[in-house]
Amino acid sequence: MFQNVIEKENKPSIFANVLAVKNVIVYIISFMLSMVGIGGEFSIFSMSMLGACFASSVPALGVFFAGLIGNLIKYGVGGALGYFLTALVLVVTLFIIKPRYSEKERNEKIKIGSHVAISILIIQIVKLAMAGFTLYDLLSGITLSIIGFVFYKIFVNATNVLQDFWTKRAFTIEELIGASLILAISVGAFGDLSLFGFNIKNILSILIVMILGWKNGILVGTTAGVTIGVTLGVIHGTEPIMIASYAISGMLAGILNRFGKIGVVVGFALGNIILAYVSNGYTVELIHFKEILIAFIGLLAVPKSLHIELEEFIGNTKLLPVTPDRALNKSKEVAQNLNQVSQAIQEMATSYKQAEKASYESNKQIFLTELLSNLESYKDNMLYEDMADTEGKIVDEIFAYLLDKQEMNRQALLEIFAKCNSYIVGFEDKEISKYLEENIAQIVRSINISYKVAKADFIWKKRVEENQKNMGRQLDGVSKAIQKMARGIEDDIEKEVQYEKPKAEIIELLKQRAIQVQDISIKKEGRYIIEVYLDQILETAKIETIEKIATQVLKEKIVLNEEATIGKKLNFLSDDKFVMAIGTGETTKSKSELSGDAMLNVRLKDGKYLIAISDGMGTGTKARQSSMQSLRMLENLLLSGFDKNISLDLINTSLMNQNTEIFATLDIAIVDLYEGNIEFIKSGACPTYIKNKRKVQMIKSNSLPTGMVDGNYIQSYDRDITSGDIMLMCSDGILDANIEYKNKELWIKYLLEDIETTNTKKIADLVLNEAIDNTFGIVKDDMSVMVCKFKEKENGD
């Protein structure tokens, strides 16, 4: 499949966007490169550049003509002919030897390095065969083909720098050094051309090193110096000491870049002086100081706003490109960090559980302190020493018994002593028995008085303990959610590998339509979910183009998900197979200014719809507060990727933490219009009614409202959607309005069976008005009703 794509893409890459400004820059550079050679009858660099443009989808037609003109000027008709024939052989080899398509490379999309080398070698061999040759000539031809291949590899990773230099994006150090090498070779086109006695080629080479050292410091400055020094040495035959001169000067310029442009020029000049002094006692300048000064004037003209960002050295920013490898590595790092955070939160949850144990010990200590105080007057009691041993097992058993039964008695005390192998005997003798009974009674009385006094202190501590317990459960839930998110990211990494091929195809097709993207993420969880990262915000027509291309490549209709699209990140997904219409109706309790009911309708990131009604207990502000809080938390948690069960548990414990009087029902439907499925989740909610034609089905639960009890049990149900289904959800104000039926759920069922219209708004209004009529126009409770209708899309919709 991709071989066919390559054949198609090579044609548009030659002709498309030929006169775009960013491509004209490449043509100029190509022209200058073709004016520079290292032997042979034409410029090897021009062939390397042509191959690099083929491989990176730069319009190759303009590059070809720029190289042809340059070779004609520099080498004459023979050079232009050699270049033309080599380019022709290159095109032929592309058809004979199918090039390999690279899904992972962001620059070398089509692997044609070997084709470049082969085309150069073929022309060299043909030329030698026609004119006769020696072994030296053959080795020279092979060397030229190798050089062409090497520079092709350098150029193919640098063309994007030439094109996208003025956009806010980051480049790898290989790309940046490759671009500096292209510029260094290009300035060689000026040859020995000088202005007022100063060599233009040398001045531009110095300026390139200064700029890179100024913007990126010692590493890039040194590397650029070495690169340009080697280039000048190989092409122009300069002394080897010049390589060291540029390297040392670039290094010092990078070291002193913290002092701005002045520091850069001082560092460059200082490096030149040091090396000249070491090599010849500074009797001869290696790099002319006046040329350094002129380059510095050029540096002063470079605006401070110029940014040359390197991927390895920058932080996260939405303006920078995301390559496949970097995206995978970043996702792995994020997954690892999430797991670490999850572990930390899990430890926090554990600490709260430990706090429960600590509170037990604290309460026990309060009781023992009070007990010892009450036993002060009973030191002669035969049981005193056992009771005064606060570290002993007996007092532990007594406290545990009191927490369970709240009061101690004679029999329980004797059983505890026996359990701890401390038996009380002598009840057979009346005198002894009387003495024992008095001692036991004293101890039982002291225990109960001590516990009663201490328990007053337990009350607020118990509340703190409950809060800590709930907080521990919340943190435990958050920990599980983050673990799930981390596993999701790790799974996404594995899934993305499956879609590298269509991803690369989409990127290339978009590039042909002049739509530049930073990266594309494709995953499939039932439906395709695609995220496209852009350099700039696109107009509607180009967004529609992305939809068409994604649909064409993935063989499934893809549409924009506006709810999940933010700025320069577009979210696309597989189109729904059903459509949904929603109608609502609501009214407030008579003489109440604020409804305690709340309704929610929002699309989640995975394309599903969250439909929910929450009914706060009572009416007015407090009821409204609990219902709105429940729905806000539900929306935020689900949109953040939390599991629905964890989300509901967090909502439950949050409401419990605030006040024992705040409850809220939750009636939730998660609608998947792609798969054609609804998941119903109920917490103390009214039944949901599903109507299809005349038949009405009820879906109900017996769970308690959210926030009422610890660890509330949530009930959920699944149901497939049938085209024509009508779903009705309501609050208990609607359900309780009718007093004629013993089973209040039935009146809505019978009403729906009789309703002829399928308009959702009309159905909602009919049910609401009937409920108001049932109460003789006096609304006794807040009323809310939500109606949804589902219809399967026809082909072509």
PDB file of N, CA and C in Angstrom, residues 90-177:
ATOM      1  N   LEU A  90      18.689   8.944 -11.169  1.00  0.00           N
ATOM      2  CA  LEU A  90      18.093   8.870  -9.827  1.00  0.00           C
ATOM      3  C   LEU A  90      16.595   8.595  -9.920  1.00  0.00           C
ATOM      4  N   VAL A  91      15.901   9.316 -10.793  1.00  0.00           N
ATOM      5  CA  VAL A  91      14.460   9.120 -10.958  1.00  0.00           C
ATOM      6  C   VAL A  91      14.164   7.711 -11.468  1.00  0.00           C
ATOM      7  N   VAL A  92      14.980   7.240 -12.418  1.00  0.00           N
ATOM      8  CA  VAL A  92      14.778   5.888 -12.966  1.00  0.00           C
ATOM      9  C   VAL A  92      14.947   4.829 -11.885  1.00  0.00           C
ATOM     10  N   THR A  93      15.987   5.002 -11.039  1.00  0.00           N
ATOM     11  CA  THR A  93      16.223   4.004  -9.971  1.00  0.00           C
ATOM     12  C   THR A  93      15.066   3.953  -8.975  1.00  0.00           C
ATOM     13  N   LEU A  94      14.374   5.079  -8.802  1.00  0.00           N
ATOM     14  CA  LEU A  94      13.234   5.098  -7.886  1.00  0.00           C
ATOM     15  C   LEU A  94      12.113   4.180  -8.370  1.00  0.00           C
ATOM     16  N   PHE A  95      12.014   4.017  -9.702  1.00  0.00           N
ATOM     17  CA  PHE A  95      10.990   3.132 -10.260  1.00  0.00           C
ATOM     18  C   PHE A  95      11.457   1.686 -10.312  1.00  0.00           C
ATOM     19  N   ILE A  96      12.762   1.504 -10.481  1.00  0.00           N
ATOM     20  CA  ILE A  96      13.304   0.144 -10.577  1.00  0.00           C
ATOM     21  C   ILE A  96      13.437  -0.481  -9.187  1.00  0.00           C
ATOM     22  N   ILE A  97      14.043   0.290  -8.266  1.00  0.00           N
ATOM     23  CA  ILE A  97      14.221  -0.182  -6.884  1.00  0.00           C
ATOM     24  C   ILE A  97      13.253   0.608  -6.010  1.00  0.00           C
ATOM     25  N   LYS A  98      12.184  -0.034  -5.579  1.00  0.00           N
ATOM     26  CA  LYS A  98      11.174   0.669  -4.793  1.00  0.00           C
ATOM     27  C   LYS A  98      11.780   1.162  -3.480  1.00  0.00           C
ATOM     28  N   PRO A  99      11.746   2.479  -3.227  1.00  0.00           N
ATOM     29  CA  PRO A  99      12.318   2.994  -1.979  1.00  0.00           C
ATOM     30  C   PRO A  99      11.474   2.585  -0.775  1.00  0.00           C
ATOM     31  N   ARG A 100      12.132   2.512   0.350  1.00  0.00           N
ATOM     32  CA  ARG A 100      11.452   2.114   1.589  1.00  0.00           C
ATOM     33  C   ARG A 100      10.876   3.348   2.276  1.00  0.00           C
ATOM     34  N   TYR A 101       9.641   3.222   2.731  1.00  0.00           N
ATOM     35  CA  TYR A 101       8.972   4.331   3.414  1.00  0.00           C
ATOM     36  C   TYR A 101       9.227   4.226   4.911  1.00  0.00           C
ATOM     37  N   SER A 102       9.609   5.343   5.528  1.00  0.00           N
ATOM     38  CA  SER A 102       9.917   5.357   6.960  1.00  0.00           C
ATOM     39  C   SER A 102       8.763   5.963   7.733  1.00  0.00           C
ATOM     40  N   GLU A 103       8.166   5.185   8.661  1.00  0.00           N
ATOM     41  CA  GLU A 103       7.062   5.713   9.452  1.00  0.00           C
ATOM     42  C   GLU A 103       7.548   6.538  10.631  1.00  0.00           C
ATOM     43  N   LYS A 104       8.766   6.284  11.096  1.00  0.00           N
ATOM     44  CA  LYS A 104       9.219   6.895  12.338  1.00  0.00           C
ATOM     45  C   LYS A 104      10.013   8.178  12.122  1.00  0.00           C
ATOM     46  N   GLU A 105      10.679   8.298  10.977  1.00  0.00           N
ATOM     47  CA  GLU A 105      11.494   9.479  10.712  1.00  0.00           C
ATOM     48  C   GLU A 105      10.614  10.692  10.442  1.00  0.00           C
ATOM     49  N   ARG A 106      10.979  11.829  10.995  1.00  0.00           N
ATOM     50  CA  ARG A 106      10.210  13.022  10.699  1.00  0.00           C
ATOM     51  C   ARG A 106      10.802  13.812   9.544  1.00  0.00           C
ATOM     52  N   ASN A 107      12.023  13.463   9.125  1.00  0.00           N
ATOM     53  CA  ASN A 107      12.665  14.175   8.026  1.00  0.00           C
ATOM     54  C   ASN A 107      12.802  13.294   6.785  1.00  0.00           C
ATOM     55  N   GLU A 108      13.453  12.155   6.925  1.00  0.00           N
ATOM     56  CA  GLU A 108      13.700  11.272   5.785  1.00  0.00           C
ATOM     57  C   GLU A 108      12.512  10.337   5.611  1.00  0.00           C
ATOM     58  N   LYS A 109      11.458  10.838   4.997  1.00  0.00           N
ATOM     59  CA  LYS A 109      10.244  10.067   4.840  1.00  0.00           C
ATOM     60  C   LYS A 109      10.417   8.902   3.871  1.00  0.00           C
ATOM     61  N   ILE A 110      11.231   9.131   2.820  1.00  0.00           N
ATOM     62  CA  ILE A 110      11.465   8.082   1.824  1.00  0.00           C
ATOM     63  C   ILE A 110      12.968   7.794   1.804  1.00  0.00           C
ATOM     64  N   LYS A 111      13.352   6.565   2.029  1.00  0.00           N
ATOM     65  CA  LYS A 111      14.758   6.188   2.118  1.00  0.00           C
ATOM     66  C   LYS A 111      15.347   6.030   0.710  1.00  0.00           C
ATOM     67  N   ILE A 112      16.066   7.056   0.229  1.00  0.00           N
ATOM     68  CA  ILE A 112      16.630   6.975  -1.131  1.00  0.00           C
ATOM     69  C   ILE A 112      18.137   7.276  -1.130  1.00  0.00           C
ATOM     70  N   GLY A 113      18.788   7.138   0.026  1.00  0.00           N
ATOM     71  CA  GLY A 113      20.231   7.380   0.090  1.00  0.00           C
ATOM     72  C   GLY A 113      20.999   6.474  -0.849  1.00  0.00           C
ATOM     73  N   SER A 114      20.629   5.204  -0.886  1.00  0.00           N
ATOM     74  CA  SER A 114      21.313   4.257  -1.768  1.00  0.00           C
ATOM     75  C   SER A 114      21.072   4.605  -3.232  1.00  0.00           C
ATOM     76  N   HIS A 115      19.896   5.128  -3.542  1.00  0.00           N
ATOM     77  CA  HIS A 115      19.589   5.528  -4.917  1.00  0.00           C
ATOM     78  C   HIS A 115      20.482   6.677  -5.363  1.00  0.00           C
ATOM     79  N   VAL A 116      20.738   7.628  -4.451  1.00  0.00           N
ATOM     80  CA  VAL A 116      21.626   8.755  -4.761  1.00  0.00           C
ATOM     81  C   VAL A 116      23.036   8.241  -5.062  1.00  0.00           C
ATOM     82  N   ALA A 117      23.532   7.363  -4.186  1.00  0.00           N
ATOM     83  CA  ALA A 117      24.880   6.831  -4.369  1.00  0.00           C
ATOM     84  C   ALA A 117      24.991   6.029  -5.671  1.00  0.00           C
ATOM     85  N   ILE A 118      23.983   5.212  -5.957  1.00  0.00           N
ATOM     86  CA  ILE A 118      23.999   4.381  -7.169  1.00  0.00           C
ATOM     87  C   ILE A 118      23.965   5.241  -8.424  1.00  0.00           C
ATOM     88  N   SER A 119      23.129   6.285  -8.416  1.00  0.00           N
ATOM     89  CA  SER A 119      23.018   7.145  -9.606  1.00  0.00           C
ATOM     90  C   SER A 119      24.336   7.867  -9.883  1.00  0.00           C
ATOM     91  N   ILE A 120      25.001   8.337  -8.841  1.00  0.00           N
ATOM     92  CA  ILE A 120      26.306   8.999  -9.028  1.00  0.00           C
ATOM     93  C   ILE A 120      27.327   8.004  -9.566  1.00  0.00           C
ATOM     94  N   LEU A 121      27.348   6.793  -8.970  1.00  0.00           N
ATOM     95  CA  LEU A 121      28.320   5.775  -9.374  1.00  0.00           C
ATOM     96  C   LEU A 121      28.094   5.336 -10.831  1.00  0.00           C
ATOM     97  N   ILE A 122      26.839   5.172 -11.230  1.00  0.00           N
ATOM     98  CA  ILE A 122      26.535   4.743 -12.609  1.00  0.00           C
ATOM     99  C   ILE A 122      27.073   5.752 -13.619  1.00  0.00           C
ATOM    100  N   ILE A 123      26.821   7.027 -13.392  1.00  0.00           N
ATOM    101  CA  ILE A 123      27.287   8.070 -14.318  1.00  0.00           C
ATOM    102  C   ILE A 123      28.807   8.108 -14.361  1.00  0.00           C
ATOM    103  N   GLN A 124      29.455   7.930 -13.201  1.00  0.00           N
ATOM    104  CA  GLN A 124      30.919   7.946 -13.159  1.00  0.00           C
ATOM    105  C   GLN A 124      31.488   6.754 -13.937  1.00  0.00           C
ATOM    106  N   ILE A 125      30.854   5.585 -13.765  1.00  0.00           N
ATOM    107  CA  ILE A 125      31.342   4.383 -14.452  1.00  0.00           C
ATOM    108  C   ILE A 125      31.127   4.507 -15.958  1.00  0.00           C
ATOM    109  N   VAL A 126      29.961   5.018 -16.384  1.00  0.00           N
ATOM    110  CA  VAL A 126      29.696   5.216 -17.816  1.00  0.00           C
ATOM    111  C   VAL A 126      30.713   6.170 -18.430  1.00  0.00           C
ATOM    112  N   LYS A 127      30.996   7.247 -17.738  1.00  0.00           N
ATOM    113  CA  LYS A 127      31.974   8.231 -18.223  1.00  0.00           C
ATOM    114  C   LYS A 127      33.358   7.596 -18.365  1.00  0.00           C
ATOM    115  N   LEU A 128      33.742   6.799 -17.357  1.00  0.00           N
ATOM    116  CA  LEU A 128      35.062   6.155 -17.413  1.00  0.00           C
ATOM    117  C   LEU A 128      35.093   5.099 -18.514  1.00  0.00           C
ATOM    118  N   ALA A 129      33.995   4.378 -18.715  1.00  0.00           N
ATOM    119  CA  ALA A 129      33.950   3.342 -19.753  1.00  0.00           C
ATOM    120  C   ALA A 129      34.095   3.947 -21.148  1.00  0.00           C
ATOM    121  N   MET A 130      33.579   5.144 -21.338  1.00  0.00           N
ATOM    122  CA  MET A 130      33.639   5.796 -22.643  1.00  0.00           C
ATOM    123  C   MET A 130      35.025   6.405 -22.917  1.00  0.00           C
ATOM    124  N   ALA A 131      35.733   6.800 -21.876  1.00  0.00           N
ATOM    125  CA  ALA A 131      36.998   7.516 -22.067  1.00  0.00           C
ATOM    126  C   ALA A 131      38.211   6.685 -21.672  1.00  0.00           C
ATOM    127  N   GLY A 132      37.997   5.505 -21.129  1.00  0.00           N
ATOM    128  CA  GLY A 132      39.119   4.727 -20.617  1.00  0.00           C
ATOM    129  C   GLY A 132      39.468   5.203 -19.215  1.00  0.00           C
ATOM    130  N   PHE A 133      39.930   4.260 -18.367  1.00  0.00           N
ATOM    131  CA  PHE A 133      40.165   4.674 -16.979  1.00  0.00           C
ATOM    132  C   PHE A 133      41.222   3.805 -16.329  1.00  0.00           C
ATOM    133  N   THR A 134      41.740   4.349 -15.250  1.00  0.00           N
ATOM    134  CA  THR A 134      42.698   3.620 -14.412  1.00  0.00           C
ATOM    135  C   THR A 134      42.000   3.214 -13.122  1.00  0.00           C
ATOM    136  N   LEU A 135      42.684   2.424 -12.301  1.00  0.00           N
ATOM    137  CA  LEU A 135      42.132   2.019 -11.013  1.00  0.00           C
ATOM    138  C   LEU A 135      41.857   3.242 -10.138  1.00  0.00           C
ATOM    139  N   TYR A 136      42.757   4.233 -10.246  1.00  0.00           N
ATOM    140  CA  TYR A 136      42.578   5.464  -9.476  1.00  0.00           C
ATOM    141  C   TYR A 136      41.264   6.145  -9.840  1.00  0.00           C
ATOM    142  N   ASP A 137      40.964   6.184 -11.138  1.00  0.00           N
ATOM    143  CA  ASP A 137      39.722   6.815 -11.589  1.00  0.00           C
ATOM    144  C   ASP A 137      38.494   6.091 -11.038  1.00  0.00           C
ATOM    145  N   LEU A 138      38.574   4.747 -11.019  1.00  0.00           N
ATOM    146  CA  LEU A 138      37.456   3.961 -10.495  1.00  0.00           C
ATOM    147  C   LEU A 138      37.258   4.236  -9.004  1.00  0.00           C
ATOM    148  N   LEU A 139      38.372   4.257  -8.261  1.00  0.00           N
ATOM    149  CA  LEU A 139      38.282   4.539  -6.826  1.00  0.00           C
ATOM    150  C   LEU A 139      37.766   5.951  -6.573  1.00  0.00           C
ATOM    151  N   SER A 140      38.139   6.899  -7.429  1.00  0.00           N
ATOM    152  CA  SER A 140      37.647   8.274  -7.295  1.00  0.00           C
ATOM    153  C   SER A 140      36.134   8.325  -7.509  1.00  0.00           C
ATOM    154  N   GLY A 141      35.646   7.556  -8.506  1.00  0.00           N
ATOM    155  CA  GLY A 141      34.209   7.515  -8.757  1.00  0.00           C
ATOM    156  C   GLY A 141      33.447   6.923  -7.580  1.00  0.00           C
ATOM    157  N   ILE A 142      33.996   5.844  -6.994  1.00  0.00           N
ATOM    158  CA  ILE A 142      33.362   5.229  -5.820  1.00  0.00           C
ATOM    159  C   ILE A 142      33.365   6.191  -4.642  1.00  0.00           C
ATOM    160  N   THR A 143      34.484   6.915  -4.477  1.00  0.00           N
ATOM    161  CA  THR A 143      34.587   7.887  -3.384  1.00  0.00           C
ATOM    162  C   THR A 143      33.554   8.994  -3.527  1.00  0.00           C
ATOM    163  N   LEU A 144      33.360   9.480  -4.766  1.00  0.00           N
ATOM    164  CA  LEU A 144      32.371  10.532  -5.002  1.00  0.00           C
ATOM    165  C   LEU A 144      30.959  10.052  -4.659  1.00  0.00           C
ATOM    166  N   SER A 145      30.649   8.798  -4.998  1.00  0.00           N
ATOM    167  CA  SER A 145      29.314   8.264  -4.684  1.00  0.00           C
ATOM    168  C   SER A 145      29.119   8.140  -3.176  1.00  0.00           C
ATOM    169  N   ILE A 146      30.185   7.757  -2.458  1.00  0.00           N
ATOM    170  CA  ILE A 146      30.107   7.667  -0.987  1.00  0.00           C
ATOM    171  C   ILE A 146      29.916   9.057  -0.382  1.00  0.00           C
ATOM    172  N   ILE A 147      30.672  10.031  -0.897  1.00  0.00           N
ATOM    173  CA  ILE A 147      30.531  11.407  -0.409  1.00  0.00           C
ATOM    174  C   ILE A 147      29.117  11.921  -0.659  1.00  0.00           C
ATOM    175  N   GLY A 148      28.597  11.607  -1.846  1.00  0.00           N
ATOM    176  CA  GLY A 148      27.227  12.012  -2.149  1.00  0.00           C
ATOM    177  C   GLY A 148      26.233  11.420  -1.172  1.00  0.00           C
ATOM    178  N   PHE A 149      26.419  10.148  -0.799  1.00  0.00           N
ATOM    179  CA  PHE A 149      25.537   9.478   0.164  1.00  0.00           C
ATOM    180  C   PHE A 149      25.646  10.119   1.556  1.00  0.00           C
ATOM    181  N   VAL A 150      26.895  10.399   1.998  1.00  0.00           N
ATOM    182  CA  VAL A 150      27.121  10.977   3.325  1.00  0.00           C
ATOM    183  C   VAL A 150      26.448  12.346   3.433  1.00  0.00           C
ATOM    184  N   PHE A 151      26.663  13.204   2.421  1.00  0.00           N
ATOM    185  CA  PHE A 151      26.081  14.538   2.488  1.00  0.00           C
ATOM    186  C   PHE A 151      24.555  14.502   2.282  1.00  0.00           C
ATOM    187  N   TYR A 152      24.072  13.504   1.558  1.00  0.00           N
ATOM    188  CA  TYR A 152      22.612  13.326   1.474  1.00  0.00           C
ATOM    189  C   TYR A 152      22.031  13.111   2.869  1.00  0.00           C
ATOM    190  N   LYS A 153      22.692  12.253   3.664  1.00  0.00           N
ATOM    191  CA  LYS A 153      22.230  11.975   5.024  1.00  0.00           C
ATOM    192  C   LYS A 153      22.255  13.229   5.890  1.00  0.00           C
ATOM    193  N   ILE A 154      23.273  14.058   5.693  1.00  0.00           N
ATOM    194  CA  ILE A 154      23.369  15.306   6.466  1.00  0.00           C
ATOM    195  C   ILE A 154      22.279  16.282   6.034  1.00  0.00           C
ATOM    196  N   PHE A 155      22.118  16.435   4.720  1.00  0.00           N
ATOM    197  CA  PHE A 155      21.180  17.420   4.196  1.00  0.00           C
ATOM    198  C   PHE A 155      19.725  17.051   4.490  1.00  0.00           C
ATOM    199  N   VAL A 156      19.400  15.759   4.439  1.00  0.00           N
ATOM    200  CA  VAL A 156      18.006  15.352   4.606  1.00  0.00           C
ATOM    201  C   VAL A 156      17.501  15.659   6.017  1.00  0.00           C
ATOM    202  N   ASN A 157      18.412  15.723   6.975  1.00  0.00           N
ATOM    203  CA  ASN A 157      18.028  16.056   8.350  1.00  0.00           C
ATOM    204  C   ASN A 157      18.142  17.538   8.644  1.00  0.00           C
ATOM    205  N   ALA A 158      18.443  18.342   7.622  1.00  0.00           N
ATOM    206  CA  ALA A 158      18.616  19.777   7.842  1.00  0.00           C
ATOM    207  C   ALA A 158      17.678  20.628   7.005  1.00  0.00           C
ATOM    208  N   THR A 159      17.020  20.039   6.013  1.00  0.00           N
ATOM    209  CA  THR A 159      16.148  20.847   5.146  1.00  0.00           C
ATOM    210  C   THR A 159      14.984  21.453   5.925  1.00  0.00           C
ATOM    211  N   ASN A 160      14.502  20.740   6.953  1.00  0.00           N
ATOM    212  CA  ASN A 160      13.379  21.296   7.727  1.00  0.00           C
ATOM    213  C   ASN A 160      13.789  22.540   8.502  1.00  0.00           C
ATOM    214  N   VAL A 161      15.089  22.634   8.883  1.00  0.00           N
ATOM    215  CA  VAL A 161      15.568  23.840   9.569  1.00  0.00           C
ATOM    216  C   VAL A 161      15.506  25.026   8.617  1.00  0.00           C
ATOM    217  N   LEU A 162      15.913  24.799   7.370  1.00  0.00           N
ATOM    218  CA  LEU A 162      15.881  25.874   6.375  1.00  0.00           C
ATOM    219  C   LEU A 162      14.456  26.331   6.107  1.00  0.00           C
ATOM    220  N   GLN A 163      13.517  25.390   6.134  1.00  0.00           N
ATOM    221  CA  GLN A 163      12.127  25.724   5.834  1.00  0.00           C
ATOM    222  C   GLN A 163      11.386  26.342   7.020  1.00  0.00           C
ATOM    223  N   ASP A 164      11.629  25.800   8.206  1.00  0.00           N
ATOM    224  CA  ASP A 164      10.814  26.170   9.365  1.00  0.00           C
ATOM    225  C   ASP A 164      11.565  27.000  10.392  1.00  0.00           C
ATOM    226  N   PHE A 165      12.690  27.610   9.964  1.00  0.00           N
ATOM    227  CA  PHE A 165      13.518  28.338  10.914  1.00  0.00           C
ATOM    228  C   PHE A 165      12.750  29.462  11.604  1.00  0.00           C
ATOM    229  N   TRP A 166      11.849  30.116  10.884  1.00  0.00           N
ATOM    230  CA  TRP A 166      11.169  31.291  11.446  1.00  0.00           C
ATOM    231  C   TRP A 166       9.886  30.945  12.192  1.00  0.00           C
ATOM    232  N   THR A 167       9.526  29.665  12.218  1.00  0.00           N
ATOM    233  CA  THR A 167       8.387  29.256  13.032  1.00  0.00           C
ATOM    234  C   THR A 167       8.883  28.851  14.407  1.00  0.00           C
ATOM    235  N   LYS A 168       7.982  28.888  15.386  1.00  0.00           N
ATOM    236  CA  LYS A 168       8.373  28.558  16.763  1.00  0.00           C
ATOM    237  C   LYS A 168       8.380  27.052  16.940  1.00  0.00           C
ATOM    238  N   ARG A 169       9.517  26.444  16.645  1.00  0.00           N
ATOM    239  CA  ARG A 169       9.638  25.008  16.828  1.00  0.00           C
ATOM    240  C   ARG A 169      11.057  24.679  17.237  1.00  0.00           C
ATOM    241  N   ALA A 170      11.258  23.494  17.738  1.00  0.00           N
ATOM    242  CA  ALA A 170      12.578  23.093  18.207  1.00  0.00           C
ATOM    243  C   ALA A 170      13.189  22.103  17.231  1.00  0.00           C
ATOM    244  N   PHE A 171      14.533  22.094  17.178  1.00  0.00           N
ATOM    245  CA  PHE A 171      15.250  21.198  16.289  1.00  0.00           C
ATOM    246  C   PHE A 171      16.214  20.356  17.109  1.00  0.00           C
ATOM    247  N   THR A 172      16.532  19.184  16.588  1.00  0.00           N
ATOM    248  CA  THR A 172      17.548  18.368  17.230  1.00  0.00           C
ATOM    249  C   THR A 172      18.913  18.965  16.923  1.00  0.00           C
ATOM    250  N   ILE A 173      19.898  18.602  17.720  1.00  0.00           N
ATOM    251  CA  ILE A 173      21.247  19.143  17.492  1.00  0.00           C
ATOM    252  C   ILE A 173      21.798  18.660  16.149  1.00  0.00           C
ATOM    253  N   GLU A 174      21.415  17.426  15.722  1.00  0.00           N
ATOM    254  CA  GLU A 174      21.846  16.940  14.409  1.00  0.00           C
ATOM    255  C   GLU A 174      21.275  17.813  13.292  1.00  0.00           C
ATOM    256  N   GLU A 175      20.019  18.207  13.429  1.00  0.00           N
ATOM    257  CA  GLU A 175      19.398  19.063  12.409  1.00  0.00           C
ATOM    258  C   GLU A 175      20.072  20.423  12.358  1.00  0.00           C
ATOM    259  N   LEU A 176      20.339  20.979  13.532  1.00  0.00           N
ATOM    260  CA  LEU A 176      20.920  22.321  13.592  1.00  0.00           C
ATOM    261  C   LEU A 176      22.345  22.331  13.043  1.00  0.00           C
ATOM    262  N   ILE A 177      23.149  21.344  13.418  1.00  0.00           N
ATOM    263  CA  ILE A 177      24.528  21.287  12.911  1.00  0.00           C
ATOM    264  C   ILE A 177      24.523  20.977  11.420  1.00  0.00           C
TER     265      ILE A 177
END
